[in-house]
Amino acid sequence: MRVPHVLTVAGSDSGSGAGIQADLKACSARGVYCSTVITAVTAQNTLGVQGVNDVAEDFVREQLKSVLSDMHPDVVKTGMLPSPGIVKVLCQSLKEFRVRALVVDPVMISTSGDVLAGPSVLATFREELLPLADIVTPNLREASALIGGVPLETVADMRSAAKLIHNIGPRNVLVKGGDLPASFDAVDVLFDGKEFYEFRSTRIKTSNTHGTGCTLASSIAAELAKGASVPSAIKIAKRYVESALEYSKDILIGGGRQGPFDHLMNLKNNTLNVSVPRPFDPSKLLLYAVTDTKMNKKWGRSVSVAVKAAIEGGATIIQLREKDADTRDFLEAAKACLEICHSHGVPLLINDRIDIVLACDADGVHIGQSDMPARVARSLLGPDKIIGVTCKTPEQAEEAWIDGADYIGCGGVYPTNTKENNAVVGLDGLKTVGLTSKLPMVAIGGIGISNVKSVLEFGVPNLKGVAVVSALFDRESVLAETQNLLRAVMDSVKSEQNQAR
Ligand SMILES: Nc1ncnc2c1ncn2[C@@H]1O[C@H](COP(=O)(O)OP(=O)(O)OP(=O)(O)O)[C@@H](O)[C@H]1O
Ligand SMILES: Cc1ncc(CO)c(N)n1
Ligand SMILES: [Mg+2]
């Protein structure tokens, strides 16, 4: 399978907000492969640029050849090109190895005011690189430098600059207005030789804008590599920058005036949780309470009231199984339950509904054999969430393990009214699945105070607990029933441990 591929030819930013590092993060966030040719190494942080070390021209040439001759990127995106010699080397390589599109971010002066490519580079940009470009993306100061130093202060100025820069030879010119003083929106102007387009987004109130230019250019390159037209690539890229800025407007990295932002905000709900993710603790399966809409209705309780009582009675993990609820009500209930669960250190899982897990950032999902496959659930939820799978056979348990489940639920152990037409596997079925699986297991189906002993003392080492619905929720007092059942569970666990000695 071919993947869209952008090669970035740019400088390294030690602070990782801009340059090569921003390009890698932006392309990754946008689902595009990114290779890198490094032209300079900068010592840089949120205060500014403290030092620059150019990479030798010959070595830039060597990197270009390595990537272009073998990996065939779709699009080349350029950033910091610190010397006329390096610009020339790049132009030669681009003529030797053709690519589908060239995006030139004519990095000269950063928003912080630091010079990244001096006036000597300007002429080579104009004469050699810009004529090869499909799109060039100067910021205000760079656009001004390209047209001889006329200051740009309004959108009208940006339009005239775009037209003048177009005469230098690039197919498209995007003059970026991120640094436009006193503008309410963030406006960028595109000129394609015939028409002007304006791209507007809300100006996010944040000082974390270091690297917006690099990010915009590599996101444009990423969309072009996927096959988008120039205007739609800009539209998507701009929307991406806007949402990344919005998402990271309050993050604090460094003590300077302009901080970096977070490119991977689409992982907000899983891998980028600021709290350290805890690995799933199988002992949490001990007394696993599963809610039921009909039972709560019958007893006139809201789901959060029922969950609170179960937790206070000693339930060690909760699963919300709301088959009949409207999505909006379900989400509100899940949020309320999550707060209760987390204040007691109890994980909250959602039955079947990955969307609800993502929307409320619950701890995980429990899926059945006809729900979303565990492998797909894992790719949607990321590495941190708990995934449990109902399995009736060793084959299903094996598949759950391969697909990255954290535990399996096995049942029905006994007949039950909660699930109609649910095949009973019995204690023997439970044992067959348990003994062949590497995963921790919880037993489910018709379990209550009268039979919990026979289940837990049946001699299945990876059986970590029992999951119950009716025994807790189809009762007058959820709290008292949970307390009683917990006592019975603890007794069985103790006697199992004694037998094992
Ligand atoms: N505060 C903001 N809110 C929304 N969009 C912004 C903001 N600041 C910049 N942008 C957008 O980010 C993109 C990059 O613009 P900008 O003019 O800052 O480039 P630049 O100066 O080259 O960036 P760099 O800071 O990397 O040097 C543009 O699309 C611009 O409109
Ligand atoms: C290496 C590098 N490239 C580009 C920019 C522009 O933001 C920067 N600050 N640093
Ligand atoms: Mg800027």
Coordinates of C-alpha atoms and ligand atoms in Angstrom, one line a residue:
M1 CA 0.0 0.0 0.0
R2 CA 1.4 3.4 -1.0
V3 CA 1.2 6.1 1.7
P4 CA 1.2 9.8 0.9
H5 CA 4.7 11.1 1.6
V6 CA 6.1 14.6 2.2
L7 CA 9.8 15.4 2.3
T8 CA 10.6 18.4 4.4
V9 CA 13.8 20.2 3.7
A10 CA 14.2 22.5 6.8
G11 CA 16.1 23.4 9.9
S12 CA 15.9 21.7 13.3
D13 CA 14.3 23.7 16.2
S14 CA 15.7 22.5 19.5
G15 CA 12.5 23.7 21.1
S16 CA 10.5 21.5 18.7
G17 CA 7.8 24.0 18.1
A18 CA 8.8 24.9 14.5
G19 CA 11.1 23.6 11.8
I20 CA 11.7 19.9 11.1
Q21 CA 10.0 18.9 14.4
A22 CA 6.8 20.8 13.6
D23 CA 6.8 19.3 10.1
L24 CA 7.1 15.7 11.4
K25 CA 4.3 16.3 14.0
A26 CA 2.0 18.0 11.6
C27 CA 2.4 15.3 8.9
S28 CA 1.9 12.6 11.4
A29 CA -1.2 14.2 12.8
R30 CA -2.5 14.5 9.3
G31 CA -1.8 10.9 8.4
V32 CA 1.1 11.4 6.0
Y33 CA 4.6 10.0 6.0
C34 CA 7.3 12.6 6.5
S35 CA 11.0 12.2 5.6
T36 CA 13.5 14.9 6.6
V37 CA 16.5 16.7 5.1
I38 CA 18.1 18.9 7.7
T39 CA 19.7 22.1 6.5
A40 CA 20.7 23.7 9.8
V41 CA 20.6 23.0 13.5
T42 CA 19.3 25.8 15.6
A43 CA 19.6 26.4 19.4
Q44 CA 16.2 27.8 20.0
N45 CA 13.6 28.1 22.8
T46 CA 10.6 30.2 23.7
L47 CA 12.8 33.3 24.2
G48 CA 14.2 33.2 20.6
V49 CA 17.1 31.9 18.6
Q50 CA 20.4 31.6 20.4
G51 CA 22.5 30.0 17.7
V52 CA 22.5 28.5 14.2
N53 CA 24.8 25.9 12.7
D54 CA 24.4 25.3 9.0
V55 CA 24.8 21.8 7.6
A56 CA 27.5 21.6 4.9
E57 CA 26.2 21.9 1.4
D58 CA 27.5 18.6 0.3
F59 CA 25.9 16.9 3.1
V60 CA 22.5 18.5 2.3
R61 CA 23.0 17.2 -1.2
E62 CA 23.7 13.7 0.1
Q63 CA 20.6 13.7 2.3
L64 CA 18.5 14.9 -0.6
K65 CA 19.9 12.1 -2.9
S66 CA 19.3 9.4 -0.3
V67 CA 15.6 10.3 0.1
L68 CA 14.7 11.4 -3.4
S69 CA 16.4 8.6 -5.3
D70 CA 14.8 5.8 -3.2
M71 CA 11.7 6.9 -1.3
H72 CA 10.0 9.0 -4.0
P73 CA 8.1 11.5 -1.9
D74 CA 5.0 13.0 -3.5
V75 CA 5.6 16.5 -2.3
V76 CA 8.6 18.5 -1.1
K77 CA 8.1 21.2 1.5
T78 CA 10.9 23.6 2.2
G79 CA 11.5 25.6 5.4
M80 CA 14.7 27.2 6.6
L81 CA 17.4 27.3 3.9
P82 CA 20.2 29.2 5.5
S83 CA 22.5 29.9 2.6
P84 CA 22.4 30.6 -1.1
G85 CA 24.5 27.5 -1.7
I86 CA 22.0 25.2 0.0
V87 CA 19.1 26.8 -2.0
K88 CA 21.1 26.0 -5.2
V89 CA 21.8 22.4 -4.1
L90 CA 18.1 21.9 -3.5
C91 CA 17.1 23.4 -6.9
Q92 CA 19.5 21.0 -8.6
S93 CA 18.2 18.0 -6.8
L94 CA 14.6 19.0 -7.6
K95 CA 15.4 19.2 -11.3
E96 CA 17.1 15.8 -11.1
F97 CA 14.4 14.0 -9.1
R98 CA 10.9 15.3 -10.0
V99 CA 8.1 15.4 -7.4
R100 CA 4.4 16.1 -7.8
A101 CA 4.4 19.4 -6.0
L102 CA 6.8 21.9 -4.3
V103 CA 5.7 23.9 -1.3
V104 CA 8.1 26.7 -0.4
D105 CA 7.8 28.4 3.0
P106 CA 10.3 31.1 2.5
V107 CA 11.6 31.2 6.1
M108 CA 13.6 34.3 6.6
I109 CA 12.4 36.1 9.7
S110 CA 10.4 34.3 12.5
T111 CA 7.6 35.8 14.3
S112 CA 10.0 36.3 17.2
G113 CA 12.0 38.6 14.9
D114 CA 15.0 36.4 14.5
V115 CA 16.8 36.1 11.2
L116 CA 16.9 32.5 9.9
A117 CA 18.1 33.3 6.4
G118 CA 19.9 36.5 5.6
P119 CA 19.5 38.9 2.7
S120 CA 22.0 36.9 0.6
V121 CA 19.4 34.1 0.4
L122 CA 16.7 36.4 -0.9
A123 CA 18.1 36.7 -4.4
T124 CA 18.5 33.0 -4.8
F125 CA 14.9 32.5 -3.5
R126 CA 13.7 34.9 -6.2
E127 CA 15.8 33.6 -9.0
E128 CA 16.0 29.9 -8.5
L129 CA 13.5 28.4 -6.0
L130 CA 10.3 30.4 -6.3
P131 CA 10.0 29.8 -10.0
L132 CA 9.9 26.1 -9.3
A133 CA 7.3 26.4 -6.5
D134 CA 3.6 25.3 -6.8
I135 CA 2.9 27.4 -3.8
V136 CA 4.9 29.8 -1.7
T137 CA 3.7 30.8 1.8
P138 CA 5.5 34.0 3.1
N139 CA 4.4 35.7 6.4
L140 CA 4.0 39.5 6.4
R141 CA 7.7 40.3 6.8
E142 CA 8.9 37.7 4.3
A143 CA 6.4 38.9 1.7
S144 CA 7.6 42.4 2.3
A145 CA 11.2 41.4 1.9
L146 CA 10.4 39.5 -1.4
I147 CA 8.9 42.7 -2.9
G148 CA 11.6 45.1 -1.9
G149 CA 10.7 46.0 1.7
V150 CA 7.3 47.7 1.3
P151 CA 5.6 47.3 4.7
L152 CA 2.3 45.3 4.7
E153 CA -0.4 46.5 7.1
T154 CA -3.8 45.6 5.6
V155 CA -5.5 42.8 3.7
A156 CA -5.4 45.1 0.6
D157 CA -1.6 45.3 1.1
M158 CA -1.4 41.5 1.3
R159 CA -3.3 41.2 -2.0
S160 CA -1.0 43.5 -3.9
A161 CA 2.0 41.7 -2.4
A162 CA 0.6 38.3 -3.5
K163 CA 0.3 39.6 -7.0
L164 CA 3.8 41.0 -7.1
I165 CA 5.3 37.7 -5.7
H166 CA 3.3 35.8 -8.3
N167 CA 5.3 37.6 -11.0
I168 CA 8.5 36.0 -9.6
G169 CA 7.2 32.7 -10.9
P170 CA 5.4 30.5 -8.3
R171 CA 2.1 29.0 -9.4
N172 CA 0.3 30.1 -6.2
V173 CA 1.1 32.7 -3.5
L174 CA -0.3 32.5 0.0
V175 CA 0.4 35.6 2.1
K176 CA -0.2 34.7 5.7
G177 CA -1.7 37.2 8.0
G178 CA -0.9 35.6 11.4
D179 CA 1.2 38.6 12.3
L180 CA -1.2 41.3 10.9
P181 CA -1.6 43.8 13.7
A182 CA -5.0 44.4 15.2
S183 CA -6.9 42.0 13.0
F184 CA -9.8 40.3 14.6
D185 CA -9.6 37.2 12.3
A186 CA -6.5 35.4 11.1
V187 CA -6.7 36.1 7.4
D188 CA -4.5 34.6 4.7
V189 CA -4.6 35.7 1.1
L190 CA -4.1 33.3 -1.9
F191 CA -3.4 34.5 -5.4
D192 CA -3.3 31.8 -8.2
G193 CA -2.5 34.1 -11.1
K194 CA -6.1 34.8 -11.8
E195 CA -8.1 35.1 -8.7
F196 CA -7.8 36.0 -5.1
Y197 CA -9.1 33.9 -2.3
E198 CA -9.3 34.8 1.4
F199 CA -9.0 32.2 4.1
R200 CA -10.2 33.3 7.5
S201 CA -10.2 31.7 10.8
T202 CA -10.9 32.9 14.3
R203 CA -7.8 34.4 15.9
I204 CA -7.1 32.3 18.9
K205 CA -6.1 34.2 21.9
T206 CA -2.8 32.5 22.9
S207 CA 0.9 33.1 22.9
N208 CA 1.5 29.5 21.8
T209 CA 1.9 30.3 18.1
H210 CA 5.5 29.4 17.6
G211 CA 5.7 27.2 14.5
T212 CA 2.3 28.1 13.0
G213 CA 4.0 28.9 9.7
C214 CA 5.9 25.7 9.4
T215 CA 2.9 23.7 10.5
L216 CA 0.6 25.4 8.0
A217 CA 3.1 24.8 5.1
S218 CA 3.6 21.1 6.0
S219 CA -0.1 20.6 6.4
I220 CA -0.7 22.1 3.0
A221 CA 2.0 19.7 1.7
A222 CA 0.3 16.8 3.4
E223 CA -3.1 17.5 1.8
L224 CA -1.4 18.0 -1.6
A225 CA 0.3 14.6 -1.1
K226 CA -3.1 13.1 -0.5
G227 CA -4.3 14.6 -3.8
A228 CA -6.2 17.7 -2.8
S229 CA -6.3 20.9 -4.9
V230 CA -4.3 23.9 -3.7
P231 CA -7.4 25.8 -2.3
S232 CA -8.8 22.8 -0.5
A233 CA -5.4 21.9 0.9
I234 CA -5.1 25.4 2.4
K235 CA -8.6 25.3 3.8
I236 CA -8.0 22.0 5.6
A237 CA -4.5 23.0 6.7
K238 CA -5.8 26.3 8.1
R239 CA -8.6 24.6 10.0
Y240 CA -6.0 22.2 11.4
V241 CA -3.8 25.0 12.7
E242 CA -6.8 26.8 14.1
S243 CA -8.0 23.7 16.1
A244 CA -4.5 22.8 17.3
L245 CA -4.1 26.4 18.6
E246 CA -7.5 26.3 20.2
Y247 CA -6.7 23.0 21.8
S248 CA -3.4 24.1 23.2
K249 CA -4.1 27.8 24.0
D250 CA -3.5 27.3 27.7
I251 CA -0.5 24.9 27.7
L252 CA 2.7 26.3 29.3
I253 CA 6.1 25.3 28.0
G254 CA 9.0 27.7 28.6
G255 CA 9.2 31.2 30.0
G256 CA 9.4 33.2 26.8
R257 CA 6.9 35.3 24.8
Q258 CA 6.0 32.7 22.3
G259 CA 5.5 29.0 23.2
P260 CA 4.9 25.9 21.1
F261 CA 1.5 24.3 20.6
D262 CA 0.3 20.7 20.6
H263 CA 0.0 19.1 17.1
L264 CA -1.5 15.8 18.2
M265 CA -4.7 17.1 19.8
N266 CA -6.8 14.5 18.0
L267 CA -5.3 12.1 20.5
K268 CA -6.7 14.2 23.4
N269 CA -9.0 11.4 24.5
N270 CA -6.5 8.7 24.6
T271 CA -2.7 8.8 24.4
L272 CA -2.2 12.4 25.4
N273 CA -4.0 12.3 28.7
V274 CA -1.8 14.4 31.0
S275 CA -2.3 12.1 33.9
V276 CA 0.0 9.0 33.7
P277 CA -2.1 6.2 32.4
R278 CA -2.3 3.3 34.8
P279 CA -2.1 -0.2 33.4
F280 CA -5.4 -2.1 33.9
D281 CA -5.5 -3.8 37.3
P282 CA -7.3 -7.2 36.9
S283 CA -8.1 -7.3 40.6
K284 CA -10.7 -4.6 39.7
L285 CA -12.8 -7.4 38.2
L286 CA -13.6 -8.8 41.6
L287 CA -17.2 -7.4 41.9
Y288 CA -18.1 -6.1 38.5
A289 CA -21.5 -4.2 38.5
V290 CA -23.4 -4.0 35.1
T291 CA -26.3 -1.5 35.0
D292 CA -29.6 -2.2 33.3
T293 CA -32.0 0.5 32.0
K294 CA -35.2 -1.5 32.6
M295 CA -34.3 -2.4 36.2
N296 CA -33.5 1.1 37.1
K297 CA -36.8 2.3 35.6
K298 CA -38.7 -0.5 37.4
W299 CA -37.3 0.6 40.7
G300 CA -37.5 4.3 39.9
R301 CA -33.8 5.1 40.1
S302 CA -31.5 7.1 37.9
V303 CA -28.5 5.3 36.6
S304 CA -26.1 7.5 38.6
V305 CA -28.1 6.8 41.9
A306 CA -27.8 3.1 41.2
V307 CA -24.1 3.3 40.4
K308 CA -23.4 5.4 43.5
A309 CA -25.1 2.8 45.7
A310 CA -23.2 -0.1 44.0
I311 CA -19.9 1.7 44.6
E312 CA -20.7 2.5 48.2
G313 CA -21.6 -1.1 48.7
G314 CA -18.1 -2.2 47.4
A315 CA -18.4 -2.7 43.6
T316 CA -14.9 -2.6 42.2
I317 CA -15.7 -1.8 38.5
I318 CA -18.8 -0.4 36.8
Q319 CA -20.2 -1.0 33.3
L320 CA -23.0 1.1 31.9
R321 CA -25.2 -1.0 29.8
E322 CA -28.0 1.3 28.6
K323 CA -29.6 -0.4 25.6
D324 CA -32.7 1.8 25.4
A325 CA -31.4 5.2 26.3
D326 CA -31.2 8.1 23.9
T327 CA -27.6 9.0 23.1
R328 CA -27.8 12.4 24.7
D329 CA -29.2 11.1 27.9
F330 CA -26.7 8.3 27.9
L331 CA -23.8 10.7 27.5
E332 CA -25.1 12.9 30.4
A333 CA -25.6 9.8 32.6
A334 CA -22.1 8.6 31.7
K335 CA -20.5 11.9 32.7
A336 CA -22.3 11.9 36.0
C337 CA -21.3 8.3 36.7
L338 CA -17.7 9.0 35.7
E339 CA -17.5 11.6 38.3
I340 CA -18.8 9.3 41.0
C341 CA -16.6 6.4 39.9
H342 CA -13.4 8.5 39.8
S343 CA -14.0 10.0 43.1
H344 CA -13.9 6.4 44.5
G345 CA -11.1 5.1 42.3
V346 CA -13.4 2.8 40.5
P347 CA -13.1 2.4 36.7
L348 CA -16.1 3.1 34.5
L349 CA -16.6 1.0 31.3
I350 CA -19.3 1.6 28.7
N351 CA -21.1 -1.3 27.0
D352 CA -20.6 -1.3 23.2
R353 CA -20.6 2.5 22.7
I354 CA -17.2 3.6 21.6
D355 CA -18.6 7.1 20.8
I356 CA -19.8 7.5 24.4
V357 CA -16.3 6.4 25.7
L358 CA -14.7 9.0 23.6
A359 CA -17.2 11.7 24.3
C360 CA -16.9 11.5 28.1
D361 CA -13.4 10.0 28.3
A362 CA -14.6 6.9 30.2
D363 CA -12.0 4.3 31.2
G364 CA -12.9 1.8 28.5
V365 CA -15.5 -0.3 26.7
H366 CA -17.0 -3.8 27.0
I367 CA -17.9 -5.4 23.7
G368 CA -19.8 -8.4 22.7
Q369 CA -19.2 -10.7 19.7
S370 CA -21.6 -8.8 17.5
D371 CA -20.3 -5.3 18.5
M372 CA -17.3 -3.5 17.0
P373 CA -14.3 -5.9 16.7
A374 CA -11.8 -5.4 19.5
R375 CA -9.0 -4.6 17.1
V376 CA -11.0 -1.7 15.6
A377 CA -12.1 -0.6 19.1
R378 CA -8.4 -0.5 20.1
S379 CA -7.4 1.6 17.1
L380 CA -10.2 4.0 17.8
L381 CA -9.6 4.3 21.6
G382 CA -5.8 4.2 21.6
P383 CA -3.5 2.3 23.9
D384 CA -4.7 3.4 27.3
K385 CA -8.3 2.4 27.4
I386 CA -9.6 -0.8 28.9
I387 CA -11.2 -3.2 26.5
G388 CA -13.2 -6.2 27.6
V389 CA -14.7 -8.8 25.3
T390 CA -17.5 -11.3 25.9
C391 CA -16.2 -14.8 24.9
K392 CA -18.0 -18.1 24.9
T393 CA -15.3 -20.2 23.3
P394 CA -11.5 -20.6 23.5
E395 CA -11.3 -19.4 19.9
Q396 CA -13.1 -16.1 20.7
A397 CA -10.8 -15.7 23.7
E398 CA -7.7 -16.2 21.6
E399 CA -8.9 -13.6 19.1
A400 CA -9.6 -11.1 22.0
W401 CA -6.1 -11.6 23.2
I402 CA -4.6 -11.1 19.7
D403 CA -6.8 -8.0 19.2
G404 CA -5.4 -6.4 22.4
A405 CA -8.3 -6.9 24.9
D406 CA -7.5 -6.4 28.6
Y407 CA -9.9 -9.0 30.0
I408 CA -12.6 -11.4 28.8
G409 CA -16.1 -11.8 30.2
C410 CA -17.3 -15.4 30.0
G411 CA -20.9 -16.6 30.3
G412 CA -23.8 -17.1 30.7
V413 CA -22.7 -19.3 33.5
Y414 CA -26.3 -19.7 34.6
P415 CA -29.6 -18.9 32.8
T416 CA -30.7 -15.3 33.2
N417 CA -33.6 -13.0 32.3
T418 CA -31.3 -10.0 31.5
K419 CA -30.2 -11.4 28.2
E420 CA -32.8 -13.2 26.1
N421 CA -31.7 -16.2 24.0
N422 CA -28.3 -16.1 25.5
A423 CA -26.6 -19.5 25.3
V424 CA -25.5 -20.9 28.7
V425 CA -21.9 -22.1 28.7
G426 CA -22.1 -23.4 32.3
L427 CA -19.3 -23.8 34.7
D428 CA -17.6 -26.3 32.4
G429 CA -17.7 -23.8 29.5
L430 CA -16.2 -21.2 31.9
K431 CA -13.4 -23.5 32.8
T432 CA -12.6 -24.4 29.2
V433 CA -12.3 -20.8 28.1
G434 CA -10.5 -19.8 31.3
L435 CA -7.8 -22.5 31.1
T436 CA -6.9 -21.7 27.5
S437 CA -6.8 -18.0 27.8
K438 CA -3.9 -15.8 28.9
L439 CA -6.3 -12.9 29.8
P440 CA -7.9 -12.2 33.2
M441 CA -11.5 -13.3 33.2
V442 CA -14.8 -12.3 34.8
A443 CA -17.8 -14.7 34.9
I444 CA -21.2 -13.4 34.0
G445 CA -24.8 -14.7 33.8
G446 CA -27.2 -15.5 36.6
I447 CA -24.7 -15.1 39.3
G448 CA -25.8 -14.0 42.8
I449 CA -25.3 -14.7 46.5
S450 CA -26.6 -18.3 46.2
N451 CA -24.2 -19.5 43.6
V452 CA -21.2 -17.2 43.7
K453 CA -19.3 -19.7 45.8
S454 CA -19.6 -22.4 43.3
V455 CA -18.3 -20.1 40.5
L456 CA -15.3 -18.7 42.4
E457 CA -14.3 -22.0 43.9
F458 CA -14.5 -23.9 40.7
G459 CA -10.7 -23.8 40.2
V460 CA -10.1 -21.5 37.3
P461 CA -6.9 -19.5 38.1
N462 CA -7.4 -16.5 35.8
L463 CA -11.0 -16.0 37.0
K464 CA -10.7 -12.7 38.9
G465 CA -14.3 -12.0 39.8
V466 CA -18.0 -12.0 39.0
A467 CA -20.1 -9.6 36.9
V468 CA -23.7 -9.1 38.1
V469 CA -26.8 -7.3 36.9
S470 CA -30.0 -8.5 38.6
A471 CA -28.4 -9.6 41.9
L472 CA -27.6 -5.9 42.5
F473 CA -29.9 -3.8 40.5
D474 CA -33.2 -5.7 40.5
R475 CA -33.4 -5.3 44.2
E476 CA -34.9 -2.9 46.7
S477 CA -31.5 -1.8 48.2
V478 CA -28.6 -1.8 45.8
L479 CA -26.3 -0.8 48.6
A480 CA -27.2 -3.7 50.9
E481 CA -27.2 -6.2 48.1
T482 CA -23.7 -5.1 47.0
Q483 CA -22.4 -5.3 50.6
N484 CA -23.8 -8.8 51.0
L485 CA -22.5 -10.0 47.7
L486 CA -19.1 -8.5 48.3
R487 CA -18.9 -10.4 51.7
A488 CA -19.7 -13.7 49.9
V489 CA -17.1 -13.0 47.2
M490 CA -14.4 -12.2 49.8
D491 CA -15.2 -15.5 51.6
S492 CA -14.9 -17.5 48.4
V493 CA -11.6 -15.8 47.5
K494 CA -10.2 -16.5 51.0
S495 CA -11.2 -20.2 50.9
E496 CA -9.7 -20.5 47.3
Q497 CA -6.5 -19.0 48.6
N498 CA -6.5 -21.4 51.6
Q499 CA -7.0 -24.4 49.3
A500 CA -4.2 -23.2 47.0
R501 CA -1.8 -23.3 50.0
Ligands
LIG1 N1 -3.6 33.4 16.9 C1 -3.9 32.7 15.8 N2 -5.1 32.2 15.6 C2 -5.5 31.5 14.5 N3 -4.7 31.4 13.5 C3 -3.4 31.9 13.5 C4 -3.0 32.6 14.7 N4 -1.7 33.0 14.5 C5 -1.4 32.6 13.2 N5 -2.4 31.9 12.7 C6 -2.4 31.3 11.4 O1 -1.3 30.4 11.3 C7 -0.7 30.4 10.0 C8 0.7 30.8 10.1 O2 0.7 32.2 10.1 P1 1.9 33.2 10.5 O3 1.6 34.5 9.8 O4 2.0 33.3 12.0 O5 3.2 32.5 9.9 P2 4.7 32.6 10.3 O6 5.0 33.9 10.9 O7 5.5 32.1 9.2 O8 4.8 31.5 11.5 P3 6.1 31.3 12.5 O9 5.6 31.7 13.9 O10 6.2 29.8 12.4 O11 7.2 32.0 12.1 C9 -1.6 31.3 9.2 O12 -2.6 30.5 8.6 C10 -2.2 32.3 10.2 O13 -3.4 32.8 9.8
LIG2 C1 14.3 25.8 12.4 C2 13.2 26.8 12.2 N1 12.6 26.9 11.1 C3 11.6 27.8 10.9 C4 11.2 28.6 11.9 C5 10.1 29.6 11.7 O1 9.2 29.6 12.7 C6 11.9 28.6 13.1 N2 11.6 29.4 14.2 N3 12.9 27.6 13.3
MG3 MG 3.8 34.1 12.9

